[in-house]
Short mmCIF file of C-alpha atoms in Angstrom, two decimals:
data_model
loop_
_atom_site.label_atom_id
_atom_site.label_comp_id
_atom_site.label_asym_id
_atom_site.label_seq_id
_atom_site.Cartn_x
_atom_site.Cartn_y
_atom_site.Cartn_z
CA UNK Y 195 4.39 -12.29 12.66
CA UNK Y 196 7.46 -11.94 14.82
CA UNK Y 197 7.89 -9.68 17.82
CA UNK Y 198 11.67 -9.55 17.53
CA UNK Y 199 14.14 -8.70 14.79
CA UNK Y 200 14.61 -11.58 12.38
CA UNK Y 201 17.84 -13.55 12.59
CA UNK Y 202 17.12 -15.45 9.37
CA UNK Y 203 19.72 -15.53 6.59
CA UNK Y 204 17.39 -13.69 4.20
CA UNK Y 205 18.50 -10.45 2.64
CA UNK Y 206 18.38 -7.34 4.75
CA UNK Y 207 15.51 -5.05 3.81
CA UNK Y 208 17.88 -2.52 2.27
CA UNK Y 209 19.34 -5.19 -0.01
CA UNK Y 210 16.01 -6.45 -1.30
CA UNK Y 211 14.73 -5.44 -4.73
CA UNK Y 212 12.14 -2.65 -4.30
CA UNK Y 213 8.84 -3.32 -6.05
CA UNK Y 214 6.27 -0.62 -6.82
CA UNK Y 215 2.72 -1.75 -7.58
CA UNK Y 216 1.04 0.73 -9.94
CA UNK Y 217 -2.72 0.55 -9.92
CA UNK Y 218 -5.73 2.67 -10.76
CA UNK Y 219 -9.06 2.34 -12.50
CA UNK Y 220 -9.42 2.19 -16.27
CA UNK Y 221 -8.35 5.43 -17.96
CA UNK Y 222 -6.93 7.09 -14.85
CA UNK Y 223 -3.45 7.45 -16.34
CA UNK Y 224 -1.35 4.48 -15.19
CA UNK Y 225 0.38 4.02 -18.54
CA UNK Y 226 1.07 7.76 -18.70
CA UNK Y 227 2.84 7.55 -15.34
CA UNK Y 228 4.72 4.42 -16.35
CA UNK Y 229 5.95 6.02 -19.57
CA UNK Y 230 7.04 9.07 -17.61
CA UNK Y 231 9.04 6.83 -15.29
CA UNK Y 232 10.69 4.99 -18.17
CA UNK Y 233 11.63 8.07 -20.20
CA UNK Y 234 12.87 10.54 -17.61
CA UNK Y 235 16.61 10.87 -17.15
CA UNK Y 236 16.98 9.37 -13.68
CA UNK Y 237 19.73 6.81 -14.29
CA UNK Y 238 17.69 3.97 -12.81
CA UNK Y 239 16.83 0.70 -14.57
CA UNK Y 240 13.37 -0.79 -14.10
CA UNK Y 241 11.95 -4.19 -14.94
CA UNK Y 242 8.23 -3.82 -15.72
CA UNK Y 243 5.51 -6.44 -15.26
CA UNK Y 244 2.32 -5.53 -17.14
CA UNK Y 245 -0.94 -7.28 -16.27
CA UNK Y 246 -3.88 -7.06 -18.65
CA UNK Y 247 -7.47 -8.21 -18.69
CA UNK Y 248 -8.21 -10.08 -21.90
CA UNK Y 249 -6.53 -12.60 -24.12
CA UNK Y 250 -4.84 -10.03 -26.37
CA UNK Y 251 -2.40 -7.68 -24.66
CA UNK Y 252 -1.87 -4.16 -25.90
CA UNK Y 253 -0.43 -2.37 -22.88
CA UNK Y 254 2.97 -3.85 -23.62
CA UNK Y 255 2.94 -1.99 -26.96
CA UNK Y 256 1.92 1.25 -25.24
CA UNK Y 257 4.85 1.12 -22.83
CA UNK Y 258 7.83 2.99 -24.17
CA UNK Y 259 11.49 2.50 -23.33
CA UNK Y 260 13.02 -0.25 -25.39
CA UNK Y 261 15.84 -0.73 -22.89
CA UNK Y 262 13.45 -1.79 -20.15
CA UNK Y 263 12.46 -5.36 -19.33
CA UNK Y 264 8.72 -5.77 -19.96
CA UNK Y 265 6.82 -8.93 -19.04
CA UNK Y 266 3.13 -9.58 -19.62
CA UNK Y 267 0.58 -11.46 -17.56
CA UNK Y 268 -2.49 -11.76 -19.78
CA UNK Y 269 -6.05 -13.02 -19.58
CA UNK Y 270 -7.01 -12.00 -16.09
CA UNK Y 271 -6.63 -9.61 -13.22
CA UNK Y 272 -3.76 -10.24 -10.85
CA UNK Y 273 -5.66 -12.47 -8.46
CA UNK Y 274 -5.20 -15.92 -7.01
CA UNK Y 275 -5.39 -17.57 -10.44
CA UNK Y 276 -2.70 -15.29 -11.87
CA UNK Y 277 -0.52 -14.95 -8.77
CA UNK Y 278 1.42 -17.97 -9.98
CA UNK Y 279 2.44 -15.98 -13.05
CA UNK Y 280 3.62 -13.12 -10.86
CA UNK Y 281 5.65 -15.47 -8.67
CA UNK Y 282 7.13 -17.18 -11.73
CA UNK Y 283 8.18 -13.87 -13.30
CA UNK Y 284 9.53 -12.57 -9.99
CA UNK Y 285 11.56 -15.75 -9.53
CA UNK Y 286 13.05 -15.25 -12.99
CA UNK Y 287 13.86 -11.61 -12.27
CA UNK Y 288 15.49 -12.47 -8.97
CA UNK Y 289 17.91 -14.74 -10.82
CA UNK Y 290 18.87 -11.74 -12.98
CA UNK Y 291 19.27 -9.25 -10.16
CA UNK Y 292 21.96 -6.71 -10.91
CA UNK Y 293 20.60 -6.02 -14.40
CA UNK Y 294 17.96 -3.65 -13.01
CA UNK Y 295 17.49 -1.52 -9.91
CA UNK Y 296 13.81 -1.98 -9.16
CA UNK Y 297 10.61 -3.60 -10.41
CA UNK Y 298 7.30 -1.99 -11.36
CA UNK Y 299 4.10 -4.07 -11.53
CA UNK Y 300 1.35 -2.31 -13.49
CA UNK Y 301 -1.99 -4.00 -12.82
CA UNK Y 302 -5.04 -3.90 -15.03
CA UNK Y 303 -7.55 -1.19 -14.18
CA UNK Y 304 -9.95 -3.90 -13.03
CA UNK Y 305 -7.53 -5.40 -10.52
CA UNK Y 306 -7.74 -5.59 -6.75
CA UNK Y 307 -4.23 -4.80 -5.41
CA UNK Y 308 -4.58 -7.18 -2.44
CA UNK Y 309 -3.34 -10.38 -4.10
CA UNK Y 310 -0.29 -8.55 -5.47
CA UNK Y 311 0.60 -7.24 -2.03
CA UNK Y 312 -0.02 -10.66 -0.49
CA UNK Y 313 2.47 -12.26 -2.88
CA UNK Y 314 5.33 -10.59 -1.02
CA UNK Y 315 4.17 -12.22 2.21
CA UNK Y 316 2.95 -15.67 1.16
CA UNK Y 317 5.78 -16.69 -1.18
CA UNK Y 318 8.99 -17.20 0.79
CA UNK Y 319 11.40 -16.89 -2.12
CA UNK Y 320 9.81 -13.68 -3.39
CA UNK Y 321 9.60 -12.23 0.12
CA UNK Y 322 13.25 -12.93 0.84
CA UNK Y 323 14.51 -11.33 -2.39
CA UNK Y 324 12.10 -8.44 -2.95
CA UNK Y 325 10.17 -5.98 -0.83
CA UNK Y 326 6.93 -4.21 -1.60
CA UNK Y 327 8.01 -0.56 -1.67
CA UNK Y 328 4.62 1.04 -2.19
CA UNK Y 329 1.20 0.68 -3.77
CA UNK Y 330 0.75 3.73 -6.02
CA UNK Y 331 -2.80 4.44 -7.21
CA UNK Y 332 -3.64 6.81 -10.06
CA UNK Y 333 -7.15 8.27 -9.67
CA UNK Y 334 -9.15 10.27 -12.22
CA UNK Y 335 -10.20 13.49 -10.48
CA UNK Y 336 -13.12 14.00 -12.86
CA UNK Y 337 -14.65 10.54 -12.60
CA UNK Y 338 -13.46 9.14 -9.27
CA UNK Y 339 -16.65 10.02 -7.41
CA UNK Y 340 -18.70 7.99 -9.89
CA UNK Y 341 -16.27 5.07 -9.80
CA UNK Y 342 -16.34 4.99 -6.00
CA UNK Y 343 -20.09 4.48 -6.29
CA UNK Y 344 -20.22 1.81 -8.98
CA UNK Y 345 -16.82 0.07 -9.06
CA UNK Y 346 -15.65 -1.88 -5.98
CA UNK Y 347 -12.23 -2.24 -7.60
CA UNK Y 348 -11.77 1.54 -7.58
CA UNK Y 349 -12.55 1.67 -3.87
CA UNK Y 350 -10.09 -1.14 -3.15
CA UNK Y 351 -7.38 0.61 -5.16
CA UNK Y 352 -7.84 3.76 -3.06
CA UNK Y 353 -7.97 1.79 0.17
CA UNK Y 354 -4.74 -0.09 -0.52
CA UNK Y 355 -2.73 2.90 -1.71
CA UNK Y 356 0.33 4.25 0.03
CA UNK Y 357 0.60 7.06 -2.55
CA UNK Y 358 -2.29 8.46 -4.62
CA UNK Y 359 -2.01 10.61 -7.73
CA UNK Y 360 -5.22 12.60 -8.08
CA UNK Y 361 -4.73 12.97 -11.81
CA UNK Y 362 -6.44 15.16 -14.44
CA UNK Y 363 -6.78 17.85 -11.79
CA UNK Y 364 -6.99 20.46 -14.55
CA UNK Y 365 -10.37 19.08 -15.64
CA UNK Y 366 -12.21 19.98 -12.43
CA UNK Y 367 -12.56 23.04 -10.23
CA UNK Y 368 -10.57 23.59 -7.06
CA UNK Y 369 -13.75 23.08 -5.06
CA UNK Y 370 -14.37 19.71 -6.72
CA UNK Y 371 -10.76 18.70 -6.11
CA UNK Y 372 -11.19 19.41 -2.41
CA UNK Y 373 -14.39 17.38 -2.37
CA UNK Y 374 -12.83 14.40 -4.17
CA UNK Y 375 -9.81 14.49 -1.90
CA UNK Y 376 -12.19 14.43 1.06
CA UNK Y 377 -13.83 11.31 -0.36
CA UNK Y 378 -10.41 9.70 -0.63
CA UNK Y 379 -9.61 10.58 2.97
CA UNK Y 380 -12.79 8.87 4.16
CA UNK Y 381 -11.54 5.63 2.64
CA UNK Y 382 -7.81 6.03 3.26
CA UNK Y 383 -6.67 8.58 5.84
CA UNK Y 384 -2.91 7.97 5.62
CA UNK Y 385 -1.99 7.78 1.93
CA UNK Y 386 0.01 10.64 0.47
CA UNK Y 387 -2.02 12.53 -2.15
CA UNK Y 388 -0.48 14.43 -5.07
CA UNK Y 389 -2.68 16.49 -7.39
CA UNK Y 390 -1.34 16.03 -10.91
CA UNK Y 391 -1.86 16.80 -14.59
CA UNK Y 392 -0.70 14.08 -16.97
CA UNK Y 393 0.81 12.34 -13.94
CA UNK Y 394 3.50 15.03 -13.71
CA UNK Y 395 5.04 14.37 -10.31
CA UNK Y 396 8.64 14.14 -9.06
CA UNK Y 397 9.52 10.49 -9.39
CA UNK Y 398 11.00 10.38 -5.91
CA UNK Y 399 7.46 11.06 -4.68
CA UNK Y 400 6.25 7.72 -6.02
CA UNK Y 401 9.29 5.46 -6.38
CA UNK Y 402 11.54 3.89 -3.75
CA UNK Y 403 9.72 5.65 -0.94
CA UNK Y 404 9.71 2.76 1.52
CA UNK Y 405 6.09 3.78 1.96
CA UNK Y 406 5.03 0.20 2.62
CA UNK Y 407 7.77 -0.05 5.25
CA UNK Y 408 6.23 1.56 8.30
CA UNK Y 409 9.62 2.30 9.77
CA UNK Y 410 9.44 5.57 7.79
CA UNK Y 411 5.70 6.14 7.83
CA UNK Y 412 5.86 9.08 10.22
CA UNK Y 413 8.32 10.85 7.94
CA UNK Y 414 6.05 10.29 4.97
CA UNK Y 415 2.79 11.15 6.69
CA UNK Y 416 3.13 13.04 9.99
CA UNK Y 417 -0.60 12.72 10.70
CA UNK Y 418 -0.52 8.94 10.27
CA UNK Y 419 -3.04 7.28 12.54
CA UNK Y 420 -3.89 10.48 14.35
CA UNK Y 421 -7.32 10.73 15.87
CA UNK Y 422 -9.80 13.19 14.47
CA UNK Y 423 -10.58 11.62 11.11
CA UNK Y 424 -14.33 11.71 10.48
CA UNK Y 425 -15.66 8.69 8.70
CA UNK Y 426 -19.05 8.22 7.06
CA UNK Y 427 -20.41 5.01 8.47
CA UNK Y 428 -22.62 4.48 5.43
CA UNK Y 429 -19.52 4.21 3.24
CA UNK Y 430 -18.78 0.71 1.96
CA UNK Y 431 -15.14 1.03 2.90
CA UNK Y 432 -14.21 2.69 6.16
CA UNK Y 433 -11.13 3.30 8.24
CA UNK Y 434 -10.93 2.79 11.98
CA UNK Y 435 -8.05 4.22 13.97
CA UNK Y 436 -7.20 3.94 17.65
CA UNK Y 437 -4.42 5.14 19.92
CA UNK Y 438 -3.07 4.57 23.38
CA UNK Y 439 -0.87 7.21 24.99
CA UNK Y 440 1.68 4.73 26.17
CA UNK Y 441 2.71 1.11 25.78
CA UNK Y 442 0.72 -2.03 25.10
CA UNK Y 443 1.26 -5.44 26.66
CA UNK Y 444 2.70 -7.70 23.92
CA UNK Y 445 1.21 -10.79 25.61
CA UNK Y 446 -2.22 -9.22 25.10
CA UNK Y 447 -1.60 -7.33 21.85
CA UNK Y 448 -0.19 -10.22 19.81
CA UNK Y 449 -3.12 -12.60 20.41
CA UNK Y 450 -5.60 -9.76 19.90
CA UNK Y 451 -4.25 -8.59 16.53
CA UNK Y 452 -3.81 -12.17 15.33
CA UNK Y 453 -7.35 -13.18 16.30
CA UNK Y 454 -8.86 -10.02 14.85
CA UNK Y 455 -7.23 -10.48 11.47
CA UNK Y 456 -8.01 -14.19 11.33
CA UNK Y 457 -11.69 -13.68 12.18
CA UNK Y 458 -12.31 -10.48 10.20
CA UNK Y 459 -9.52 -10.88 7.65
CA UNK Y 460 -11.76 -11.10 4.58
CA UNK Y 461 -13.18 -7.68 5.48
CA UNK Y 462 -9.84 -6.07 6.43
CA UNK Y 463 -8.22 -4.67 3.30
CA UNK Y 464 -5.23 -3.14 5.05
CA UNK Y 465 -4.03 -2.65 8.58
CA UNK Y 466 -0.99 -0.82 9.89
CA UNK Y 467 0.32 0.17 13.25
CA UNK Y 468 3.21 1.40 15.37
CA UNK Y 469 3.09 0.37 19.01
CA UNK Y 470 5.30 0.67 22.06
CA UNK Y 471 6.14 -2.26 24.33
CA UNK Y 472 7.20 -1.75 27.97
CA UNK Y 473 10.97 -1.47 28.43
CA UNK Y 474 11.55 -1.93 24.70
CA UNK Y 475 13.58 0.87 23.05
CA UNK Y 476 12.39 0.02 19.53
CA UNK Y 477 9.00 0.55 17.92
CA UNK Y 478 7.01 -2.53 17.00
CA UNK Y 479 5.72 -1.95 13.48
CA UNK Y 480 3.15 -4.17 11.78
CA UNK Y 481 1.18 -4.22 8.56
CA UNK Y 482 -1.32 -6.62 7.13
CA UNK Y 483 -3.32 -7.55 4.06
CA UNK Y 484 -6.50 -9.43 4.88
CA UNK Y 485 -5.43 -12.32 7.14
CA UNK Y 486 -1.70 -12.00 6.45
CA UNK Y 487 0.33 -10.12 9.06
CA UNK Y 488 3.95 -9.07 9.17
CA UNK Y 489 5.69 -7.15 11.90
CA UNK Y 490 8.93 -6.66 13.76
CA UNK Y 491 10.90 -4.25 15.93
CA UNK Y 492 12.24 -1.35 13.88
CA UNK Y 493 13.66 2.11 14.59
CA UNK Y 494 14.26 3.29 18.14
CA UNK Y 495 11.84 5.66 19.78
CA UNK Y 496 13.50 9.07 19.78
CA UNK Y 497 14.29 10.63 23.13
CA UNK Y 498 11.93 13.54 22.43
CA UNK Y 499 9.19 11.37 20.93
CA UNK Y 500 6.09 10.39 22.95
CA UNK Y 501 5.64 6.62 23.07
CA UNK Y 502 2.17 6.55 21.55
CA UNK Y 503 0.72 3.28 20.24
CA UNK Y 504 -1.44 3.68 17.13
CA UNK Y 505 -3.28 1.31 14.81
CA UNK Y 506 -5.47 1.73 11.75
CA UNK Y 507 -7.73 -0.70 9.92
CA UNK Y 508 -9.27 -0.15 6.48
CA UNK Y 509 -12.02 -2.46 5.30
CA UNK Y 510 -15.70 -3.26 5.15
CA UNK Y 511 -18.20 -3.97 7.92
CA UNK Y 512 -15.70 -3.07 10.62
CA UNK Y 513 -16.99 -2.76 14.19
CA UNK Y 514 -15.14 0.40 15.19
CA UNK Y 515 -16.30 0.29 18.80
CA UNK Y 516 -15.19 -3.33 19.26
CA UNK Y 517 -11.82 -2.70 17.62
CA UNK Y 518 -11.09 0.32 19.81
CA UNK Y 519 -12.23 -1.54 22.93
CA UNK Y 520 -10.07 -4.53 22.07
CA UNK Y 521 -7.05 -2.36 21.51
CA UNK Y 522 -7.68 -0.51 24.76
CA UNK Y 523 -7.71 -3.87 26.57
CA UNK Y 524 -4.11 -4.35 25.41
CA UNK Y 525 -2.92 -1.31 27.39
CA UNK Y 526 0.12 -2.15 29.49
#
């Protein structure tokens, strides 16, 4: 993780191929959303990577849009054993850049999104040519509560999401929708939530949002990392946020965040933050997946913007008091 803008010859972020990871538990509506993306008249060309669980793939036949590039990764969730397939396909697509505008990876409903997200950090060639634009999770409003209880994958999909479609909203009451959305907020306080029927949502709400690029996170979610979220400590997945009204000392912050993620990385599903350094006009923005961290200096602090340093961690077995104390010790 660097604390200065990169001077490497890799592509600028704006020139990298945007990749949207589409996830969600079985039956939530991922293929419905994908078909909507591929059939609407938007003038964009998408390469699609479909991951299935099982030796015989059928999702490829369910995806419409004959003009699109569709690649299958069969016989397993996208995890460490299948990540090689993802890297291989991405490498092939990179060589054909110019024939499509963006890439969509649709994971199996039983997949944990973490290994997909990690691919864009751990593989140098993929990371230099493509950028993870957003993790979009489709959730079934009628059955999500049950899945959060009995399916760890469903909880991980919610925790990793940058954008969530609370789908099939017409099948439950407004009161139940509010309750389910509250359950989502306990797990993930910063994802954008759209209530949908048949995944009907403006495509610019889910595609090419730069949602995984925290340089725009405040535009996407004004309440990002704000205090005041109430978390149920008996929940398997929790979020811990902390803020400092002012700058942090980079010589303290960098070792702290690195040590924290290395020691507790297996339990940290996602972490994000925007912090101020003394006498530095740009925001330092970081994000992480488990033990993998990435960060650099991004947009300038606006003249009318308070220089507030904020971090959030989503995971299991997190010691909220220790995290907040450690962050406070980094105060400049």
